mmCIF file of C-alpha atoms in Angstrom:
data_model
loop_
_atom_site.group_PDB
_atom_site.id
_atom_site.type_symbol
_atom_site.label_atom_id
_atom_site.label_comp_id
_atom_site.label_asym_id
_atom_site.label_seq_id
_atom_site.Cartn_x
_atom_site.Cartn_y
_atom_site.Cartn_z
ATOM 1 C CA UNK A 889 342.674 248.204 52.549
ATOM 2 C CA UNK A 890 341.024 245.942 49.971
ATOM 3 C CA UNK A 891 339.336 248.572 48.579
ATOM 4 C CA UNK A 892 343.080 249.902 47.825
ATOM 5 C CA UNK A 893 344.089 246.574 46.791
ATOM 6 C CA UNK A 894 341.580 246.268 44.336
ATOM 7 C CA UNK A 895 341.817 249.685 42.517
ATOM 8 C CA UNK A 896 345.462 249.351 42.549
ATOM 9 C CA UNK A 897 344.751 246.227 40.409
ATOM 10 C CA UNK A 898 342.670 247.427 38.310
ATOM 11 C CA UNK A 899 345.225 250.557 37.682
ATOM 12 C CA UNK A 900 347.949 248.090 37.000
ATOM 13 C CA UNK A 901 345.539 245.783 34.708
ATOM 14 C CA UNK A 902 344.356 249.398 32.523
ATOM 15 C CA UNK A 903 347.868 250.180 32.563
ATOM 16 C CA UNK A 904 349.106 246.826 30.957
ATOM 17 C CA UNK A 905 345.879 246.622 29.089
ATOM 18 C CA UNK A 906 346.494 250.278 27.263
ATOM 19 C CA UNK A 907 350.524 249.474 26.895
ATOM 20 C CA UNK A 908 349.436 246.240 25.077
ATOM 21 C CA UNK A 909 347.173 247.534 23.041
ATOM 22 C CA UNK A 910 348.898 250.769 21.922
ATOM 23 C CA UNK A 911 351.992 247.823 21.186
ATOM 24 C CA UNK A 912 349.334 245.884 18.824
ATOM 25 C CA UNK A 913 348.270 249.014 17.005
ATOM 26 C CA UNK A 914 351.656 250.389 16.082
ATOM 27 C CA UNK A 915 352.439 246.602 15.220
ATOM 28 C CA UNK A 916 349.694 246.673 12.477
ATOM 29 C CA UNK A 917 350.727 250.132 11.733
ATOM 30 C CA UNK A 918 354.335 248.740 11.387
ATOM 31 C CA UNK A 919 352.823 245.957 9.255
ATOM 32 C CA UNK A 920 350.688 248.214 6.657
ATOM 33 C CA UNK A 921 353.493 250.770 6.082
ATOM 34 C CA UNK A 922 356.345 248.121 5.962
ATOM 35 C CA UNK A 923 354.077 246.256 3.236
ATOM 36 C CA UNK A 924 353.350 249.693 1.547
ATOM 37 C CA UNK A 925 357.250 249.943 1.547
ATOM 38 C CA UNK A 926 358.167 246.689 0.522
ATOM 39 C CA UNK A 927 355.867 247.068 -2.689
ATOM 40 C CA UNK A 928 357.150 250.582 -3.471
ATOM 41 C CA UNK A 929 360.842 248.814 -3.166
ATOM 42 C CA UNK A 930 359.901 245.639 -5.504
ATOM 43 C CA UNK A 931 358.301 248.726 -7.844
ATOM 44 C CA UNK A 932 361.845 250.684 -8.421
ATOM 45 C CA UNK A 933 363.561 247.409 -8.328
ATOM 46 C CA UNK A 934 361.678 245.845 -10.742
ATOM 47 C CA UNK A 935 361.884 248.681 -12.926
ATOM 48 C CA UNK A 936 365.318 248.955 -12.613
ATOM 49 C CA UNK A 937 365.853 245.517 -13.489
ATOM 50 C CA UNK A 938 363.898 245.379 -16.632
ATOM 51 C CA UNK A 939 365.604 248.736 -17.995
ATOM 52 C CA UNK A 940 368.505 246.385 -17.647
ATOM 53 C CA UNK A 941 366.754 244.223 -20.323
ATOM 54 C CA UNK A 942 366.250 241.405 -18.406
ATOM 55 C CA UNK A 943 364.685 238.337 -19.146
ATOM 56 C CA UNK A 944 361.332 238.421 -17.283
ATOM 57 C CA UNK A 945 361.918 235.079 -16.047
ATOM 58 C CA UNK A 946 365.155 236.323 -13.951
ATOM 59 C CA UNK A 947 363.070 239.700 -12.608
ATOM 60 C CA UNK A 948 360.222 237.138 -11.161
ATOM 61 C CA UNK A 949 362.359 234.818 -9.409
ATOM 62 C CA UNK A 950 364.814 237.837 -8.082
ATOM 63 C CA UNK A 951 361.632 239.999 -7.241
ATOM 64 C CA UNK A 952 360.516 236.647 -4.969
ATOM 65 C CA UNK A 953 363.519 236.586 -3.355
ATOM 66 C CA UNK A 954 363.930 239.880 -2.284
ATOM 67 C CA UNK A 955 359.793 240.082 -1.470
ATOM 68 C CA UNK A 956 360.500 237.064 0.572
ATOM 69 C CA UNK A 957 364.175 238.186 2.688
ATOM 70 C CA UNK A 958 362.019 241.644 3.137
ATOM 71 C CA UNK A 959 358.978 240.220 4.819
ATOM 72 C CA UNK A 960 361.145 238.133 6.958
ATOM 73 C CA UNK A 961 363.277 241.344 8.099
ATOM 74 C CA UNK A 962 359.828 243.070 8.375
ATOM 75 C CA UNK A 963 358.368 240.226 10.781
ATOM 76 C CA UNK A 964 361.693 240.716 12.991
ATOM 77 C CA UNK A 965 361.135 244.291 12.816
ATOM 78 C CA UNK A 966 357.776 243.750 14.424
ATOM 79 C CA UNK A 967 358.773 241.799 17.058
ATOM 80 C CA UNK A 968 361.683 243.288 18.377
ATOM 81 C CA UNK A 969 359.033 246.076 18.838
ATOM 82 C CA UNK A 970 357.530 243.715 20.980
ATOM 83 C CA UNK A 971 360.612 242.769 23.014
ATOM 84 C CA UNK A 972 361.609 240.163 21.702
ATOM 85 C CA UNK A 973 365.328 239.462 21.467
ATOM 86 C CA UNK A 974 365.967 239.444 17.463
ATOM 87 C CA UNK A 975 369.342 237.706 18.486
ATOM 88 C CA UNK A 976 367.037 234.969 20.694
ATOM 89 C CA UNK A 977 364.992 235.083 17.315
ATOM 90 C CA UNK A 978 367.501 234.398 14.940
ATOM 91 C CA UNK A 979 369.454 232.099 16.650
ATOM 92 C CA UNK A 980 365.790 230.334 17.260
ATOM 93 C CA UNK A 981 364.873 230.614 13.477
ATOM 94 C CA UNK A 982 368.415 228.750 12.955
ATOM 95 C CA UNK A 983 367.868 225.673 15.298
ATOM 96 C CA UNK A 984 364.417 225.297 13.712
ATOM 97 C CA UNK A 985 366.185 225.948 10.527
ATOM 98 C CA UNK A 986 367.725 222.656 10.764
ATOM 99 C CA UNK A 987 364.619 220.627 11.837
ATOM 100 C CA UNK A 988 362.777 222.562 9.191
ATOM 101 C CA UNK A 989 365.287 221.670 6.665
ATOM 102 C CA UNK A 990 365.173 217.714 7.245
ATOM 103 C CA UNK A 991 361.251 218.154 6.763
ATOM 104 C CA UNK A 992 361.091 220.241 3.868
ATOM 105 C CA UNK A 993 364.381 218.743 1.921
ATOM 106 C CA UNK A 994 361.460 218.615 -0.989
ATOM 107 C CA UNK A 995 361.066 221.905 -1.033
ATOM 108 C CA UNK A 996 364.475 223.033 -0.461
ATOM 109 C CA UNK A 997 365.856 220.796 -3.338
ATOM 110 C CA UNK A 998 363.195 222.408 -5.562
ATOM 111 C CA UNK A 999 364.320 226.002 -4.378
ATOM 112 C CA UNK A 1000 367.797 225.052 -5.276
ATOM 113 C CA UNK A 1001 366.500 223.289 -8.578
ATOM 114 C CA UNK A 1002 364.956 226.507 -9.312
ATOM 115 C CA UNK A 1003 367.482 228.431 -8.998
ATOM 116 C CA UNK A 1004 369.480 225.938 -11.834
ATOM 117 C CA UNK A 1005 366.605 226.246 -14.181
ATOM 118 C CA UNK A 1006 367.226 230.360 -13.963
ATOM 119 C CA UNK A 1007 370.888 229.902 -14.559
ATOM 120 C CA UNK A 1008 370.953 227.274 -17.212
ATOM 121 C CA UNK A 1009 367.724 228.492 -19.234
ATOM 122 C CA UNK A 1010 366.280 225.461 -20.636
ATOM 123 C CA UNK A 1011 363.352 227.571 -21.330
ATOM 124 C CA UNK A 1012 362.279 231.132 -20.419
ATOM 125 C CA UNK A 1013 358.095 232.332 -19.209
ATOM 126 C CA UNK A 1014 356.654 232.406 -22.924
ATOM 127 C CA UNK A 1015 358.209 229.319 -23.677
ATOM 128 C CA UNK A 1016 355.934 226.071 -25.436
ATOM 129 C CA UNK A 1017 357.679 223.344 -23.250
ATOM 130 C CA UNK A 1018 357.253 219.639 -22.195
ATOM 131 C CA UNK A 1019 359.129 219.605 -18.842
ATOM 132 C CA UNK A 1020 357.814 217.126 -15.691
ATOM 133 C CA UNK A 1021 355.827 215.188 -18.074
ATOM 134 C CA UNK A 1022 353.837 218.508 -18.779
ATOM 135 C CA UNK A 1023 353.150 220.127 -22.041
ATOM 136 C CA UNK A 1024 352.399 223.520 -22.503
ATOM 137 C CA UNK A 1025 352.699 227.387 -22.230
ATOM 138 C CA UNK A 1026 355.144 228.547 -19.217
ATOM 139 C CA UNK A 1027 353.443 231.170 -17.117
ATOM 140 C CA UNK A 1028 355.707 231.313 -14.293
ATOM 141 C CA UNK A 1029 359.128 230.611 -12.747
ATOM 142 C CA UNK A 1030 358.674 230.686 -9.016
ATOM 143 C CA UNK A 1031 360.502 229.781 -5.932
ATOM 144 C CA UNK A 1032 359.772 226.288 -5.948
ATOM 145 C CA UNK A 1033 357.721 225.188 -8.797
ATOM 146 C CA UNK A 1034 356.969 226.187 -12.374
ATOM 147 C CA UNK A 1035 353.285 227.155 -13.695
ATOM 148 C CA UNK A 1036 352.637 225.785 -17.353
ATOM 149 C CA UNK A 1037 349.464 226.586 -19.210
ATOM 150 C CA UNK A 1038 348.530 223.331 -20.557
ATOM 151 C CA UNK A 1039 346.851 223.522 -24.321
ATOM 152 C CA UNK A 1040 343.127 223.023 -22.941
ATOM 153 C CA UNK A 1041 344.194 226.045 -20.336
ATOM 154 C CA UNK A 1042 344.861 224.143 -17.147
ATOM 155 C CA UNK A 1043 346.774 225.886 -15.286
ATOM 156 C CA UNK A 1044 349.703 222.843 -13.901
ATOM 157 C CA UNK A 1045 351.894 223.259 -11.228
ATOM 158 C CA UNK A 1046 355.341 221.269 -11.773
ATOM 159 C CA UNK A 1047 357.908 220.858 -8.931
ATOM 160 C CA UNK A 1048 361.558 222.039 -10.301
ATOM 161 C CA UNK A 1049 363.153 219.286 -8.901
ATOM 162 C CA UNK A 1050 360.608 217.127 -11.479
ATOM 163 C CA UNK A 1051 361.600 219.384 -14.239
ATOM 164 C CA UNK A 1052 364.913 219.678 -13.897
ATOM 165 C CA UNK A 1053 365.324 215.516 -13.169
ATOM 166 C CA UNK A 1054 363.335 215.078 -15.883
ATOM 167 C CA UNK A 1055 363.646 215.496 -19.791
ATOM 168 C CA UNK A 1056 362.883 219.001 -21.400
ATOM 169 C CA UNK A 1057 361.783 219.546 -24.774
ATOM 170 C CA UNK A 1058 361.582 223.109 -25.945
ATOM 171 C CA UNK A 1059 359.636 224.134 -29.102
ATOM 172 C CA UNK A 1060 360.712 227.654 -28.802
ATOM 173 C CA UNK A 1061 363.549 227.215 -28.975
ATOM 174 C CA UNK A 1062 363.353 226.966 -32.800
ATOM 175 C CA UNK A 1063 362.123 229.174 -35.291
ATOM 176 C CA UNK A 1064 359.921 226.434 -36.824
ATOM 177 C CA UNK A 1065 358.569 223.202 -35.918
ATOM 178 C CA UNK A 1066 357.503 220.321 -37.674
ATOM 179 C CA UNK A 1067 353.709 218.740 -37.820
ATOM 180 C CA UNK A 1068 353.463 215.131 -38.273
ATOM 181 C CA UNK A 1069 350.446 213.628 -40.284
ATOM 182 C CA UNK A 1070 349.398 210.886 -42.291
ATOM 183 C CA UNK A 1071 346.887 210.208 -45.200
ATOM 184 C CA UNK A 1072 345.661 207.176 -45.793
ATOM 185 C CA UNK A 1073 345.166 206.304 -49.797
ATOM 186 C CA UNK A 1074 343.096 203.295 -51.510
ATOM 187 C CA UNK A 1075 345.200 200.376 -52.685
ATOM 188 C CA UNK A 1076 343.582 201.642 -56.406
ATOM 189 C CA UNK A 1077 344.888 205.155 -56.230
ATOM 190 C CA UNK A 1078 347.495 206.995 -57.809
ATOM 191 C CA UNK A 1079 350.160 207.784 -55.224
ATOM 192 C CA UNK A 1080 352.460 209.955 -57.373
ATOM 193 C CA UNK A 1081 349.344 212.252 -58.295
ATOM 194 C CA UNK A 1082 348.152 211.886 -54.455
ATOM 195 C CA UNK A 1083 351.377 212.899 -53.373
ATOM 196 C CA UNK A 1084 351.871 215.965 -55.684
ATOM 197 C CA UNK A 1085 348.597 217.497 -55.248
ATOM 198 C CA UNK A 1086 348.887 217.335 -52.096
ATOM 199 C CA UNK A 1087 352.596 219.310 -51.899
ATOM 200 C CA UNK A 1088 350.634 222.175 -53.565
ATOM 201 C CA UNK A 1089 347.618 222.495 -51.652
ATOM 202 C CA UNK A 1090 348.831 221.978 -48.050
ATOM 203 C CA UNK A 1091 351.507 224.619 -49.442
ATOM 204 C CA UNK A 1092 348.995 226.944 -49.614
ATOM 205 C CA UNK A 1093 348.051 226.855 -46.578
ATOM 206 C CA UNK A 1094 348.260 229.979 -44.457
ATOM 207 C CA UNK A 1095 351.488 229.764 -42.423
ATOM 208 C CA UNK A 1096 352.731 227.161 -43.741
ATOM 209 C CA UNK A 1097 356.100 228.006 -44.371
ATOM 210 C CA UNK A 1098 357.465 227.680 -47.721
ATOM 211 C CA UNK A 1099 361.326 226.941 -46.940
ATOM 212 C CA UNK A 1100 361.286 223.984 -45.325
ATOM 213 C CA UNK A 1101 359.041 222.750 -48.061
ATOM 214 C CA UNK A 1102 356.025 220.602 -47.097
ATOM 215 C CA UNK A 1103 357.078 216.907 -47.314
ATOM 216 C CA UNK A 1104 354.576 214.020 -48.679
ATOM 217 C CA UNK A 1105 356.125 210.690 -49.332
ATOM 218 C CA UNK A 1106 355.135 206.989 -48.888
ATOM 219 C CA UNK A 1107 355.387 206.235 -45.145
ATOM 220 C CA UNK A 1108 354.050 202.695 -45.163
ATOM 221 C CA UNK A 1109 352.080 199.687 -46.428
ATOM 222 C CA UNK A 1110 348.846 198.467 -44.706
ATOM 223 C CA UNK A 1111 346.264 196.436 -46.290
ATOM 224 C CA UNK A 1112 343.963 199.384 -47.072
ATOM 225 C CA UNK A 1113 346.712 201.067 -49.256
ATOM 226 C CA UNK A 1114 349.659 202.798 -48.996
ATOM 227 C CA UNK A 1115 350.548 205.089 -46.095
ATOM 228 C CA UNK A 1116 351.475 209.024 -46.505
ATOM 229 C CA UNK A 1117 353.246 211.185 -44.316
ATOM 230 C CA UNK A 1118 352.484 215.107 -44.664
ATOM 231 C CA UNK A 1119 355.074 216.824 -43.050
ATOM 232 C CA UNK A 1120 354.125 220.699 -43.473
ATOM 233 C CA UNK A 1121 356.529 223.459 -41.491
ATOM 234 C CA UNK A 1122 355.327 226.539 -39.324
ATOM 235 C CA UNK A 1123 355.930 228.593 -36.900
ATOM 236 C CA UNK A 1124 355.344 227.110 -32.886
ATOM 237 C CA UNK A 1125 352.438 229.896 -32.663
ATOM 238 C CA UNK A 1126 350.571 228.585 -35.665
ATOM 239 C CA UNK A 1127 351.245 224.884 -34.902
ATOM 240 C CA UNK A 1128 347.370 223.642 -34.312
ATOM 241 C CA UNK A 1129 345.920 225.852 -36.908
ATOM 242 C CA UNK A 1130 347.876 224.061 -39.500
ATOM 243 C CA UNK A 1131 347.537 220.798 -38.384
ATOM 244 C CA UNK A 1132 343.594 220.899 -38.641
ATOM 245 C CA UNK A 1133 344.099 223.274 -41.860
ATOM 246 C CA UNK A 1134 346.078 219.974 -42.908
ATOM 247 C CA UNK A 1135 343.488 217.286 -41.980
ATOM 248 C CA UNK A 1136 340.977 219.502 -43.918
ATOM 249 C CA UNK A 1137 342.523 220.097 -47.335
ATOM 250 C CA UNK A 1138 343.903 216.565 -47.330
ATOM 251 C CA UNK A 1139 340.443 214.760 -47.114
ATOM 252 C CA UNK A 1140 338.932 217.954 -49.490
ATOM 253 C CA UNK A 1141 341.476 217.918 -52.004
ATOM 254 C CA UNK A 1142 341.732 214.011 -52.680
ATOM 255 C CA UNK A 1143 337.697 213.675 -52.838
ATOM 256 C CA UNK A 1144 337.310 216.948 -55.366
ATOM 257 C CA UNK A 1145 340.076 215.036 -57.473
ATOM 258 C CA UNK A 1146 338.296 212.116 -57.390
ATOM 259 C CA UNK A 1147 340.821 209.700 -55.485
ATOM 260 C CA UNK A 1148 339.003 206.403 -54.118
ATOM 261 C CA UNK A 1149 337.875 206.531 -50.473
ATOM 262 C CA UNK A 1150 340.390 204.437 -48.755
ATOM 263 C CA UNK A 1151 337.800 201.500 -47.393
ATOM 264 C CA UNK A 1152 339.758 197.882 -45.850
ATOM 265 C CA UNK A 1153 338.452 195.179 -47.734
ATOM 266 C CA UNK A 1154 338.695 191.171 -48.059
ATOM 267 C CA UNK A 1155 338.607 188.751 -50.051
ATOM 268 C CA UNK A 1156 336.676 185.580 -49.678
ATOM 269 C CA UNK A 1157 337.447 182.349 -51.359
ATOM 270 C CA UNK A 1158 334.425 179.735 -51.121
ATOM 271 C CA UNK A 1159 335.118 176.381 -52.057
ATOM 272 C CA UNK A 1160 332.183 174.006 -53.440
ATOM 273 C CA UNK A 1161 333.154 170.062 -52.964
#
């Protein structure tokens, strides 16, 4: 009779064992070729989208969205496999929902934040932006925060709440953009002749643009000299290659034309009783 008992058991316990693991199998089957599926879907939507002529910024955040809803349905697919109730699921998934919600109001205010930055375009992925007290190259558009490519290639990840609470500057978003510099001159020099020359050789400068021209005029008064500000044009792209091109010619042209080196000096009254 035990002998019975115990083979019966161990029946029952193969049984369960085999059912269990023939369930995890197909589940990782499931998994694999639902993934497969879900990339092969993003594929043709993606491409559908972009022969649209969308902006690449809109076919990121709308390929996350639909990669995300997708995975979710995938994971329910799974399960109800398993047994589960989807309904019990769902209904679970909402009651957490709410919990999760109060938790992660950070991130859901940045999800919704994101989804304002898409619609109101203060910049686009390309874009040379200061946004969240970051400046830089925007890489990215996502869910809940924005990638920017710093200048020194740090890669910074900004919340879009921060962005989009915050002030944006976008120097895209013109054709040109302005470099501010200044040139110190000798109390002794001839600022006319300083200020001319240098009009024509930072003019000459590749990229510089030619229309608006390059503006040098007397910023200030210190007690080294007067103060110039160089105000040369380009394009975004070409910003740091003419502001060291600038720096360059400024100090090369003044000393080949002879211009005093602007040094701070005193004078010292002595007084013999």
């Amino acid at each position: 009779m035990k002998e019975i008992d115990i083979d019966r058991i161990q029946e029952i316990l193969v049984t369960a064992a085999t059912d269990i693991g023939l369930k995890i199998l197909a589940a990782i089957v499931f998994w694999v070729v639902g993934r497969w599926l879900i990339g092969f879907a993003l594929n043709i939507l993606r491409k559908g989208l972009e022969q649209q002529k969308l902006d690449p910024t809109i076919l990121r955040y709308v390929g996350s969205v639909v990669s995300v809803t997708l995975n979710i349905l995938l994971v329910i697919g799974i399960l109800g496999y398993f047994g589960i109730q989807t309904t019990s699921f769902a209904a679970l998934i909402a009651t957490a929902g709410i919990a999760i919600g109060a938790a992660w109001a950070g991130l859901l205010s940045n999800f919704a934040a994101g989804v304002f930055v898409i619609v109101l375009r203060p910049f686009k992925v390309g874009d040379f932006v200061t946004a969240g007290g970051v400046t830089g190259t925007v890489k990215e558009i996502g869910l809940f925060s924005s990638t920017i490519y710093t200048p020194d290639n740090i890669a910074t990840m900004v919340g879009n709440t921060k962005i989009l609470g915050d002030t944006i500057q976008n120097f895209s978003n013109s054709p040109y953009r302005r470099v501010d510099l200044k040139c110190q001159l000798a109390g002794a020099a001839d600022q006319n002749a300083a200020m001319k020359l240098l009009r024509e050789k930072i003019g000459s400068i590749p990229n510089v643009l030619q229309d608006p021209a390059v503006e040098v005029n007397i910023l200030e008064f210190n007690l080294v000299g007067p103060v110039l500000a160089v105000r040369p044009y380009c394009n975004n792209d070409h910003y740091w290659q003419v502001y060291f091109d600038s720096n360059r010619v400024m100090s090369e042209s003044l000393t080949a034309a002879g211009f005093p080196a602007p040094v701070a000096t005193q004078n010292m009254v002595m007084k013999q009783n």
